[in-house]
Coordinates of C-alpha atoms and ligand atoms in Angstrom, one line a residue:
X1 CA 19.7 34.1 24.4
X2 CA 19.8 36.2 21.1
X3 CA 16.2 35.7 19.7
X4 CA 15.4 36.4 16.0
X5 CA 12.0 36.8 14.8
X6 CA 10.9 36.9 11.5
X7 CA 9.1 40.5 11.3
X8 CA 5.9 40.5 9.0
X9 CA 6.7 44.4 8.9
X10 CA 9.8 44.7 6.7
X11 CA 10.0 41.1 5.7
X12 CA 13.0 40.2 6.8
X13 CA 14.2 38.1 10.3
X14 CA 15.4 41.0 12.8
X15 CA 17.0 40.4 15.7
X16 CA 14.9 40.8 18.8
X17 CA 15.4 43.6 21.5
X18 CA 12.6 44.6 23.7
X19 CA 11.3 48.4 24.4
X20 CA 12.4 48.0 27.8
X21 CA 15.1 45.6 29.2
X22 CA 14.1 41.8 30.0
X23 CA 10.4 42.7 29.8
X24 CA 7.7 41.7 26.4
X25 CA 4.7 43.2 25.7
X26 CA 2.8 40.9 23.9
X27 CA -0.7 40.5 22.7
X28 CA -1.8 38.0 20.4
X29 CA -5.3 38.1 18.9
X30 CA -7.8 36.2 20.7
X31 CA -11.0 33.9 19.4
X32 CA -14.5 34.7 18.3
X33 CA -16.2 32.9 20.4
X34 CA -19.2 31.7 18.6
X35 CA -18.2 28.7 18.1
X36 CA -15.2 25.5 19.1
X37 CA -11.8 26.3 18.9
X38 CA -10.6 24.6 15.3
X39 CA -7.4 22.7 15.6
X40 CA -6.2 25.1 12.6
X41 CA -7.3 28.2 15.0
X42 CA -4.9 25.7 17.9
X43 CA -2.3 25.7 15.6
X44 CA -2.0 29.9 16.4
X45 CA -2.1 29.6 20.3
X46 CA 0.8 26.7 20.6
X47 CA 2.7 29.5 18.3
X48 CA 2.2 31.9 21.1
X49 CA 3.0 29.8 24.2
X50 CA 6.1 28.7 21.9
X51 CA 6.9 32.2 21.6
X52 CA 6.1 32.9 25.6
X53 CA 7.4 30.2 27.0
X54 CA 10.9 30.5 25.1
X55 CA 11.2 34.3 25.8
X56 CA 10.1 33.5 29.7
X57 CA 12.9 30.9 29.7
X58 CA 15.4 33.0 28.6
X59 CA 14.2 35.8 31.4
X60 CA 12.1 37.8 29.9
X61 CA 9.2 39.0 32.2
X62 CA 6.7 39.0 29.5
X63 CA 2.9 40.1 29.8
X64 CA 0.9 38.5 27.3
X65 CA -2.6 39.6 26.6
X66 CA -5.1 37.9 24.6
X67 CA -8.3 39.3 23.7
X68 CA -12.1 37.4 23.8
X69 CA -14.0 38.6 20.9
X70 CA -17.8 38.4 21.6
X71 CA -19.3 41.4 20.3
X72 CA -18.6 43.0 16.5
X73 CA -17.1 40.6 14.2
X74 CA -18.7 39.8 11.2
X75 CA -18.9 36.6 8.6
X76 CA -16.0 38.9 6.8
X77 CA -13.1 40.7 8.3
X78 CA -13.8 43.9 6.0
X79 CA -17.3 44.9 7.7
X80 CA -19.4 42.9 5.1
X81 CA -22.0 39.5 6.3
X82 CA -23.7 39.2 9.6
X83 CA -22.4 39.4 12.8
X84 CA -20.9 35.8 13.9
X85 CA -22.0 35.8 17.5
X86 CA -25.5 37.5 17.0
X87 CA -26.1 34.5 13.9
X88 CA -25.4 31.9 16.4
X89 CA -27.3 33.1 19.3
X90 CA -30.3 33.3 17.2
X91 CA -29.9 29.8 16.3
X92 CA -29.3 28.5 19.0
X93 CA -32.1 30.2 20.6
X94 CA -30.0 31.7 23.3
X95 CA -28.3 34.9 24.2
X96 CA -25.4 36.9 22.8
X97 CA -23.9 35.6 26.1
X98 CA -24.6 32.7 26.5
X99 CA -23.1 31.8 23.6
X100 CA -20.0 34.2 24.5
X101 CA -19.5 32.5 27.5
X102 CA -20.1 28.7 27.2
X103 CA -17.5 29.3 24.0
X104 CA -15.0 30.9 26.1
X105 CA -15.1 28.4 28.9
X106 CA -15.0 25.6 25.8
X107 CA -12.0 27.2 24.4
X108 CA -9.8 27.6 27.7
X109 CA -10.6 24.0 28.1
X110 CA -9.0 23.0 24.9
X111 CA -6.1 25.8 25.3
X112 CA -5.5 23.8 28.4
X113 CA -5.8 20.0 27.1
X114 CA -3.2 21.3 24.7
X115 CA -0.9 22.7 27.6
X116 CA -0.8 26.4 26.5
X117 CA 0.1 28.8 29.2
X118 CA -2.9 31.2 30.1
X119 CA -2.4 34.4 28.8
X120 CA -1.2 37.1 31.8
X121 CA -4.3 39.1 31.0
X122 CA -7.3 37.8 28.9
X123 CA -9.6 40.7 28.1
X124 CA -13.3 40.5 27.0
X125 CA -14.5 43.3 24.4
X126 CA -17.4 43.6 25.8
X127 CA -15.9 44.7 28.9
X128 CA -14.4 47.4 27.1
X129 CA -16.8 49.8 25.2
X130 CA -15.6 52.7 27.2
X131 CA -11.8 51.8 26.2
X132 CA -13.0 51.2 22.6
X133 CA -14.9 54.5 22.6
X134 CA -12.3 57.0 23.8
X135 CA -9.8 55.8 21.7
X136 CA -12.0 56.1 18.9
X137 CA -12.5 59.6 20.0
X138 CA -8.8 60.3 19.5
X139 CA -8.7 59.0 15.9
X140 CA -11.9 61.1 15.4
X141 CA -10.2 64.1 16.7
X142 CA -6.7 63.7 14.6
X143 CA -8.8 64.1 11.8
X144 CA -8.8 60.5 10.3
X145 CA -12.7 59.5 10.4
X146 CA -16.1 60.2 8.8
X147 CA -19.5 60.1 9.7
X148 CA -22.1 58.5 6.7
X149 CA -25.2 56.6 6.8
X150 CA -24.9 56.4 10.5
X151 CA -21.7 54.8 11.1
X152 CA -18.2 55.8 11.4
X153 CA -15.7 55.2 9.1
X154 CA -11.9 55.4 9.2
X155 CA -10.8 56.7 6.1
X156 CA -7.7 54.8 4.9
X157 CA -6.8 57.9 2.4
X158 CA -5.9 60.1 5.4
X159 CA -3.2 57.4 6.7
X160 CA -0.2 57.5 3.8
X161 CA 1.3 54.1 5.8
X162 CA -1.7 52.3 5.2
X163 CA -1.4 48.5 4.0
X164 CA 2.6 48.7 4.7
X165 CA 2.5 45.4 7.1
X166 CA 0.5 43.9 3.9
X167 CA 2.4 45.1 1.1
X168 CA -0.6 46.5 -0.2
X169 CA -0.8 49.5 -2.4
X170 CA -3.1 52.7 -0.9
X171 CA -4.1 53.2 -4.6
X172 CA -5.4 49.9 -5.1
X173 CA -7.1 50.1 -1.9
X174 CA -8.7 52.7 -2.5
X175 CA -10.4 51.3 -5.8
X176 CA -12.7 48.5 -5.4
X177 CA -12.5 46.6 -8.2
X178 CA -8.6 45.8 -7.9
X179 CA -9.3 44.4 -4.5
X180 CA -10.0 41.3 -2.6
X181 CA -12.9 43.8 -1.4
X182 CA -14.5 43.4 -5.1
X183 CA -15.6 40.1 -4.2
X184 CA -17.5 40.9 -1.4
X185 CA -20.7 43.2 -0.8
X186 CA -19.7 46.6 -1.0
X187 CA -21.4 49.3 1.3
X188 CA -22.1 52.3 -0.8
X189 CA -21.0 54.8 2.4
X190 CA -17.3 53.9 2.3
X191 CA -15.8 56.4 0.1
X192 CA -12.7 54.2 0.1
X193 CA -13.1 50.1 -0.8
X194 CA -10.7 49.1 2.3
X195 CA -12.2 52.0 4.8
X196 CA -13.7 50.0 7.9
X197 CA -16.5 51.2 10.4
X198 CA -14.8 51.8 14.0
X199 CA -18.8 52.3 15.2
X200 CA -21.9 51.0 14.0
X201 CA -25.1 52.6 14.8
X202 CA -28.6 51.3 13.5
X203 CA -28.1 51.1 10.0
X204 CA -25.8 47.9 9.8
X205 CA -28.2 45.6 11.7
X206 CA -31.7 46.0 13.8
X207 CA -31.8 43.2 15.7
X208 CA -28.5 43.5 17.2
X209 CA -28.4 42.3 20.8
X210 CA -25.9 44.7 22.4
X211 CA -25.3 47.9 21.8
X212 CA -23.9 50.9 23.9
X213 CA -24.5 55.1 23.7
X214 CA -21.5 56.4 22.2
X215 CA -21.1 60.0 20.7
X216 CA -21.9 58.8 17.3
X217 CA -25.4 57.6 18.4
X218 CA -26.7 53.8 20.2
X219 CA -24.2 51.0 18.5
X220 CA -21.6 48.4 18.7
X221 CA -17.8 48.9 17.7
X222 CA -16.1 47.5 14.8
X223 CA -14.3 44.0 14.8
X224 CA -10.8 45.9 15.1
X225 CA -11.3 48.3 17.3
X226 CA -11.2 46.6 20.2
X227 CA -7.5 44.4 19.9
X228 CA -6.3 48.4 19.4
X229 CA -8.1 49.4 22.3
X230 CA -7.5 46.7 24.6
X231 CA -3.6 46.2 23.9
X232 CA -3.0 50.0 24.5
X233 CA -5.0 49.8 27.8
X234 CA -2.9 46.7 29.3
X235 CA 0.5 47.0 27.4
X236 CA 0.9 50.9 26.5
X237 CA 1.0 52.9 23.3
X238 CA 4.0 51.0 22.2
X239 CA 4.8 47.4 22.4
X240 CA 7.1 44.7 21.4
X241 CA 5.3 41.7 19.9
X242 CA 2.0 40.7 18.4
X243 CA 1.4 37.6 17.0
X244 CA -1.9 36.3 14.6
X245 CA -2.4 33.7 11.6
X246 CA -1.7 34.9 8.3
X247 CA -5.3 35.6 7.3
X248 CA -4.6 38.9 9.7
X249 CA -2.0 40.1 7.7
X250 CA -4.5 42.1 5.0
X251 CA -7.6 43.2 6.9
X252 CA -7.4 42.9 10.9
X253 CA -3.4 43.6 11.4
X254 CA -3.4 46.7 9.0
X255 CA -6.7 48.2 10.7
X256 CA -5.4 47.8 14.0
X257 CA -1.7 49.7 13.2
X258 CA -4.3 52.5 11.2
X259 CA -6.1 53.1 13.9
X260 CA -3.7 52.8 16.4
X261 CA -1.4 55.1 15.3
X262 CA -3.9 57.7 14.2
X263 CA -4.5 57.6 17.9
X264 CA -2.1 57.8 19.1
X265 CA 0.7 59.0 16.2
X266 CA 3.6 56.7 17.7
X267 CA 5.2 54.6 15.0
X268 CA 5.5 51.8 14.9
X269 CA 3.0 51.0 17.6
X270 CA 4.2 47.4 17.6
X271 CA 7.7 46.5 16.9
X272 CA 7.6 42.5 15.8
X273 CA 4.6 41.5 14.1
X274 CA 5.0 37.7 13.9
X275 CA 2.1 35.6 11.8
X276 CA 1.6 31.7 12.2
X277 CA 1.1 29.8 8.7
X278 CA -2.2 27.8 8.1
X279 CA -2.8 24.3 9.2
X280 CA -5.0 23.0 6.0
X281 CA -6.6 19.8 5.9
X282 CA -6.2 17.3 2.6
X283 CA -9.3 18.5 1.2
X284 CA -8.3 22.4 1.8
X285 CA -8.6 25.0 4.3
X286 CA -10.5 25.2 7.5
X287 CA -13.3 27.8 8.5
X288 CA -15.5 28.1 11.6
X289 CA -18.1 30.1 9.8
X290 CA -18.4 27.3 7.1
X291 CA -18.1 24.6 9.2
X292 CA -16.7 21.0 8.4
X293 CA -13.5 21.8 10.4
X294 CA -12.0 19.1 13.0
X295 CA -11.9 20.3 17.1
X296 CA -9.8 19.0 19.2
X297 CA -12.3 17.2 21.2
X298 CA -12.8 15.3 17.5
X299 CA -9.1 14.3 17.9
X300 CA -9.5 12.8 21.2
X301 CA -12.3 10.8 20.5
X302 CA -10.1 9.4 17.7
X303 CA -8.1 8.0 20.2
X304 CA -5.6 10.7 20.5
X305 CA -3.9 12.8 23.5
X306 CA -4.2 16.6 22.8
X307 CA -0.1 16.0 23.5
X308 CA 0.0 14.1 20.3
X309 CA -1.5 17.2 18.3
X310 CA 0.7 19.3 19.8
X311 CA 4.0 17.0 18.8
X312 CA 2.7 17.0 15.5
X313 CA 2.6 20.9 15.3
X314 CA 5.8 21.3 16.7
X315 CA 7.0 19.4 14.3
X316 CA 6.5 22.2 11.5
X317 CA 8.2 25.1 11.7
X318 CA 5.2 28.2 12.6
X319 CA 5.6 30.1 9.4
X320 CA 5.4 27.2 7.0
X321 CA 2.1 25.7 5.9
X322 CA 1.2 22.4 7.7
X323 CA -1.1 19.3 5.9
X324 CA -3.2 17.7 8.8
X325 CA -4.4 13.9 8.4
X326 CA -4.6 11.8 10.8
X327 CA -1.8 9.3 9.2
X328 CA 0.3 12.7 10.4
X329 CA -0.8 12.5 13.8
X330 CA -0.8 9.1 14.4
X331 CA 3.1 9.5 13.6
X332 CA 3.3 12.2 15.6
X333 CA 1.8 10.1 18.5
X334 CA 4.2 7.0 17.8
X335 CA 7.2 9.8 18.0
X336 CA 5.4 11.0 21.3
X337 CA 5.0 7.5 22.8
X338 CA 8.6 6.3 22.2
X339 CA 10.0 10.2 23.3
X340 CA 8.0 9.0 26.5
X341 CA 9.5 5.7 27.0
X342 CA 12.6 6.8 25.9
X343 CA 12.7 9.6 29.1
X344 CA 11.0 7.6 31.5
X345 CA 13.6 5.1 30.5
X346 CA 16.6 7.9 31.4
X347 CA 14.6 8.5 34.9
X348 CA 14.6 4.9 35.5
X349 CA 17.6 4.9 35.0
X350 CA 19.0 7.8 36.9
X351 CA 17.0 5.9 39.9
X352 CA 19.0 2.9 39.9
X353 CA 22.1 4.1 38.7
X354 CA 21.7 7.0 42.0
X355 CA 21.7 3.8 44.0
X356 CA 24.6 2.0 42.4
X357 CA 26.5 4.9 42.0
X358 CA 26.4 5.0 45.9
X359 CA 27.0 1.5 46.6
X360 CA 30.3 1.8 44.0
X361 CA 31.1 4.9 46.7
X362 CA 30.1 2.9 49.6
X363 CA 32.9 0.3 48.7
X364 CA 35.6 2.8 47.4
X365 CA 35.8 2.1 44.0
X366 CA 35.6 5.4 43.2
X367 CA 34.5 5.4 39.5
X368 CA 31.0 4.7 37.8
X369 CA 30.6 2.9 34.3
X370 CA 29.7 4.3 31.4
X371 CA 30.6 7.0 29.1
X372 CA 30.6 11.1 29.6
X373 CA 28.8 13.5 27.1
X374 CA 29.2 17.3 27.0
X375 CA 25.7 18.2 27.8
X376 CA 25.7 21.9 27.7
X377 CA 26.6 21.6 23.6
X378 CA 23.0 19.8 23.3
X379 CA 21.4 22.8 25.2
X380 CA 23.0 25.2 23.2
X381 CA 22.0 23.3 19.7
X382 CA 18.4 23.5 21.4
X383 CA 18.7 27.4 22.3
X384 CA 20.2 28.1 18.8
X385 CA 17.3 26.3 16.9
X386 CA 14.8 28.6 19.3
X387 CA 16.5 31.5 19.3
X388 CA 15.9 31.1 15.1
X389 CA 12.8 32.4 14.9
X390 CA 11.5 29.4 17.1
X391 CA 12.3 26.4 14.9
X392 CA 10.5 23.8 16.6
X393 CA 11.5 20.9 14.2
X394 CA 15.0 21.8 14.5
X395 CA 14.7 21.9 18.5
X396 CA 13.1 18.8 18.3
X397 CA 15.9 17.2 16.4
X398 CA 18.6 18.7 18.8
X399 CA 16.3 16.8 22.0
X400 CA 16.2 14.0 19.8
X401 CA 19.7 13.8 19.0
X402 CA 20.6 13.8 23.2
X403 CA 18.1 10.6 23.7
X404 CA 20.1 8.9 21.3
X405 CA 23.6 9.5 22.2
X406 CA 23.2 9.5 26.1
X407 CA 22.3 5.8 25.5
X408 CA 25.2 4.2 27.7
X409 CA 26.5 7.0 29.5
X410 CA 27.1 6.9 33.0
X411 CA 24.5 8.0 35.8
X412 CA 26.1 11.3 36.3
X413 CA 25.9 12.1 32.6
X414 CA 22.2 10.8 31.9
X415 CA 21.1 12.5 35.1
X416 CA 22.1 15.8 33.6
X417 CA 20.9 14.8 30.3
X418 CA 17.3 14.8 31.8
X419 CA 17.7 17.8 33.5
X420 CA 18.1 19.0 30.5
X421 CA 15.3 17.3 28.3
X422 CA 13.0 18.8 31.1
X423 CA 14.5 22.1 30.3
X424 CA 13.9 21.9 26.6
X425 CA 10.3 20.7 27.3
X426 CA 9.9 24.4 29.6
X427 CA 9.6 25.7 25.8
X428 CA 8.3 22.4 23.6
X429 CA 5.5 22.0 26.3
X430 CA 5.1 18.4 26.1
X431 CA 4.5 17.9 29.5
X432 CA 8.0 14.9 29.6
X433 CA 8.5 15.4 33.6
X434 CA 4.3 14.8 34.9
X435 CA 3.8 12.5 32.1
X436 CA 7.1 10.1 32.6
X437 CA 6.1 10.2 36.2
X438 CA 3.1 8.8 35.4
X439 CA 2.1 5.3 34.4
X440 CA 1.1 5.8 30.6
X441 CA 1.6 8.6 27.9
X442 CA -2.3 9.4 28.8
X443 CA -3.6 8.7 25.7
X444 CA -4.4 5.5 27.6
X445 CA -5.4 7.2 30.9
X446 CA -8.3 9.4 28.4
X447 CA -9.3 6.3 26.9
X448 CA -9.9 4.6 30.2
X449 CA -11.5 7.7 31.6
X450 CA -14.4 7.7 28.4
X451 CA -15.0 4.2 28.8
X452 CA -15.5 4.7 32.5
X453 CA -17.8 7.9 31.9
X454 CA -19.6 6.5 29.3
X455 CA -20.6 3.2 31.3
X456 CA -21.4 5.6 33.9
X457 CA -24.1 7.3 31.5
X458 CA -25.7 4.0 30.6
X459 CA -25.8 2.9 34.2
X460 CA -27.6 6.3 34.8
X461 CA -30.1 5.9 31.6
X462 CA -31.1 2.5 33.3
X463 CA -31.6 4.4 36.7
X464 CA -34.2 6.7 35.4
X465 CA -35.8 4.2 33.3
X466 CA -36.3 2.1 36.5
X467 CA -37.4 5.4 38.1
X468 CA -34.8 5.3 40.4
X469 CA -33.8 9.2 40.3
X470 CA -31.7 9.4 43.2
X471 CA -28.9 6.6 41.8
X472 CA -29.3 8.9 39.1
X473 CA -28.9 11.8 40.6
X474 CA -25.8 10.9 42.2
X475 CA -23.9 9.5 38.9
X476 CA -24.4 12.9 38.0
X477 CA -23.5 14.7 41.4
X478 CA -20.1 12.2 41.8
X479 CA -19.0 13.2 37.8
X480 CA -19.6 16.7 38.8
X481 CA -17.6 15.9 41.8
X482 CA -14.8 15.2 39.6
X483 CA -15.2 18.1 37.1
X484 CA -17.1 16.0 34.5
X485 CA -20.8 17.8 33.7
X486 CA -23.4 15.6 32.1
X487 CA -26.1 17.1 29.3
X488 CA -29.0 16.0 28.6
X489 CA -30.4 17.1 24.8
X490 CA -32.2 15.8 22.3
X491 CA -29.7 13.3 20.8
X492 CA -29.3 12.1 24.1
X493 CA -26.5 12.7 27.1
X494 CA -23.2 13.8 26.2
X495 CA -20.3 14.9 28.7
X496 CA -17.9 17.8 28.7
X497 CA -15.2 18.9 31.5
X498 CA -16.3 21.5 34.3
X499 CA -14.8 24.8 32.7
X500 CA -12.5 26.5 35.0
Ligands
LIG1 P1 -10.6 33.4 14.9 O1 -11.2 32.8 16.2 O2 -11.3 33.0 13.7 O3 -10.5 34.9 15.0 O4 -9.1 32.8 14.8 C1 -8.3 32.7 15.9 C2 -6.8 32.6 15.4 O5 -6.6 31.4 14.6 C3 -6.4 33.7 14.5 O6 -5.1 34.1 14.9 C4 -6.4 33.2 13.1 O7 -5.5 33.9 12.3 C5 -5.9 31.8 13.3 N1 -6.3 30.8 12.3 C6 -7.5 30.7 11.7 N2 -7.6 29.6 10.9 C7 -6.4 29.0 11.0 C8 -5.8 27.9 10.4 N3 -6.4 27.1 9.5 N4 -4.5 27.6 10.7 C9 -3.8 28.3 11.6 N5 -4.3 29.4 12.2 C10 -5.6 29.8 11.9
LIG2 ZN1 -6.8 41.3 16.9

């Protein structure tokens, strides 16, 4: 397959051709885990298994690494606010983490609802200070830093290329008042308005929970540190892809090229930088730090499968801006449910028809019914629309487009059609072949499963109100059993699924 990607740096859709033959290096920025998963901040990891899964199908051996940010980033991307795990901790009463982890184990369990393929390597900042430091070190050394007021900045002057993946003029960066940085608090050390702290000592906050000793005194890193750090360590000084929503673009993308090739002086240290589009809701955008954003756990208790959200993603092309509402998804879950029946309809089909088509053998007549269809054509439609920068909708279409027109064929003809709908679904990631093998399109087996849990947490409330702790006791034990962990807070029990 001949992939093109629409490159962020250069603006323009290149054609793709990896640093080494039939292997991808790709990272893809990773959450803050201080909070749920948002199903805007979804919307960026189905882009990246789209983007895996298609390159994997067409033979690439790619490494993907994904980062899990729980130390350094603050309320805003350009060093200004308090830091969004330490805020949360605090409220909550518990540690740095805690937090950290229950967040992490929260968000592989959505990443998985939503079938998205694990990253090859997931990588924790906090497990890599040492990484973070060193590197540092080197940009330090090449001459690109300063030391003020206790923390050290990277000075954005000494780096001509700056703000090239942005478009964004050094000049103007370097002035606050022209600059998105105007509106935010300015720290009177930076002696350019987009220079960004690589280490922060002391001075930035005093109760922070983690720090490390470094060269430049006791501290934490900066937010963008670590995604340099951390992709050099598992993918090399130079890689191929690395993908992040659009918000990255101005801040978080730019640092991590500055620093990276200050480090390291290779250019470009990433080849395709590919940026998903927001998903914003009627009444405007999403944010985790402000709250009032939909997870996808908010979804399901809606009534919906998190395959349903995914349909209704695919259904936009990655670099276009998408309008959740639910009226969206519940089309998208009609279009889901009859793509279901549709299939299973095929595999029913290719059951009996294996049987007749035997039989018709058996007794020498030779020939089966129905018409042929050229399948392959229908495959390449699909790889074409994928290989176009990944054009979901249009791929879509083309699998759409083989339902309808295999309708009537013969069984040798609609076997191979749904080989091949199973083969478009290795990059869509709808999950046709376990979920047309099943009964139901598992919206109805979730449903069936909460009513069934929830009954099972009143029967339990009557247990311990008739002081009968051991039925109680193994409600909860026999969930556990069967990965489902009860909590008990103020507002009563809820349930979650055992984390992996
Ligand atoms: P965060 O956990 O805030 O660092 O965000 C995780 C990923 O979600 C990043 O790649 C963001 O660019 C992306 N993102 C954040 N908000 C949205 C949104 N509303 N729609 C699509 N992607 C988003
Ligand atoms: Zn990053």
């Amino acid at each position: 397959m001949a992939f093109s990607f629409y490159n962020t740096l250069g603006r323009s859709k290149q054609s793709f051709s990896p640093l080494q033959e039939k292997k991808v290096g790709f990272y893809g920025c990773g959450p803050t885990v201080y909070n749920y998963a948002h199903i805007g901040n979804i919307r960026a990891y189905v882009h990246h298994d789209i983007l895996v899964r298609s390159l994997r199908r067409a033979g690439y051996d790619v490494n993907h690494v994904m980062n899990i940010t729980d130390v350094g980033h603050l309320s805003d991307d350009s060093d200004a606010g308090e830091d969004k795990m330490v805020k949360t901790a605090e409220e909550r009463g518990k540690s740095v983490l805690e937090i950290a982890d229950y967040y992490t184990k929260a968000f592989f369990n959505d990443t998985d609802k939503m079938n998205i393929t694990r990253p090859t390597i997931v990588c924790k900042a906090t497990d890599h200070i040492k990484e973070m430091i060193s590197l540092i070190e080197r940009i330090e050394k090449n001459g690109f830093t300063y030391l003020t007021g206790g923390n050290l900045y990277f000075d954005i002057s000494k780096f001509p290329s700056y703000g090239d993946l942005a478009l964004l003029k050094l000049e103007d960066l370097q002035k606050s008042e022209q600059t998105e940085f105007a509106r935010i608090d300015q720290d009177e050390n930076k002696r350019n308005a987009g220079d960004f702290v690589l280490w922060f000592t002391k001075s930035k906050f005093e109760n922070q929970a983690l720090v490390w000793d470094s060269p430049w005194g006791k501290g934490y890193p900066g937010w963008h540190i670590e995604c340099s750090a951390m992709s050099i360590k598992y993918l090399g000084e130079q890689f191929d892809i690395h993908c992040g929503g659009i918000d990255h673009i101005p801040i978080h993308h730019t640092n991590e090229i500055a620093q990276s090739e200050a480090a390291t002086g290779i250019t470009p240290w990433v080849k395709y930088w590919l940026h998903n589009e927001f998903l914003v809701l009627d009444k405007g955008k999403m944010s985790k730090s402000k709250g009032g954003f939909l997870t996808l756990q908010s979804l399901i208790d809606e009534g919906f499968d998190p395959l349903d959200y995914r349909y209704f993603l695919l259904s936009g092309h990655y670099r276009r801006q998408l309008q959740f509402s639910f009226e969206s998804l519940q089309g998208a879950k009609n279009s889901r449910k009859s793509l279901v029946e549709k299939v299973r309809g095929l595999l029913e089909k290719t059951s009996r028809g294996g049987a007749e088509a035997q039989r018709a053998q058996g007794e020498d007549k030779g020939e089966e019914s129905g018409k042929e269809l050229n399948i392959s054509s229908y495959i390449e439609g699909f790889d074409k629309a994928i290989e176009d920068d990944l054009n979901t909708p249009r791929a879509l279409a083309e699998l759409w487009g083989l339902l309808k027109d295999v309708q009537g064929c013969n069984h040798s003809t609609t076997a191979k059609a749904l080989e091949a709908i199973y083969d478009m679904d290795s990059v869509l990631g709808l999950g046709l072949k376990e979920t047309v093998n099943n009964k139901n399109t598992g919206t109805e087996e979730n449903e069936e499963l909460k009513q069934e849990i929830e009954e099972l947490i009143k029967k339990r409330i009557e247990a311990k109100k008739a002081k009968d702790f051991s039925a109680a006791d193994n409600i909860r034990q026999n969930l556990k059993d069967r990965g489902i962990i009860l909590e008990d807070g103020v507002n009563g029990t809820t349930w979650r699924f055992e984390q992996p």
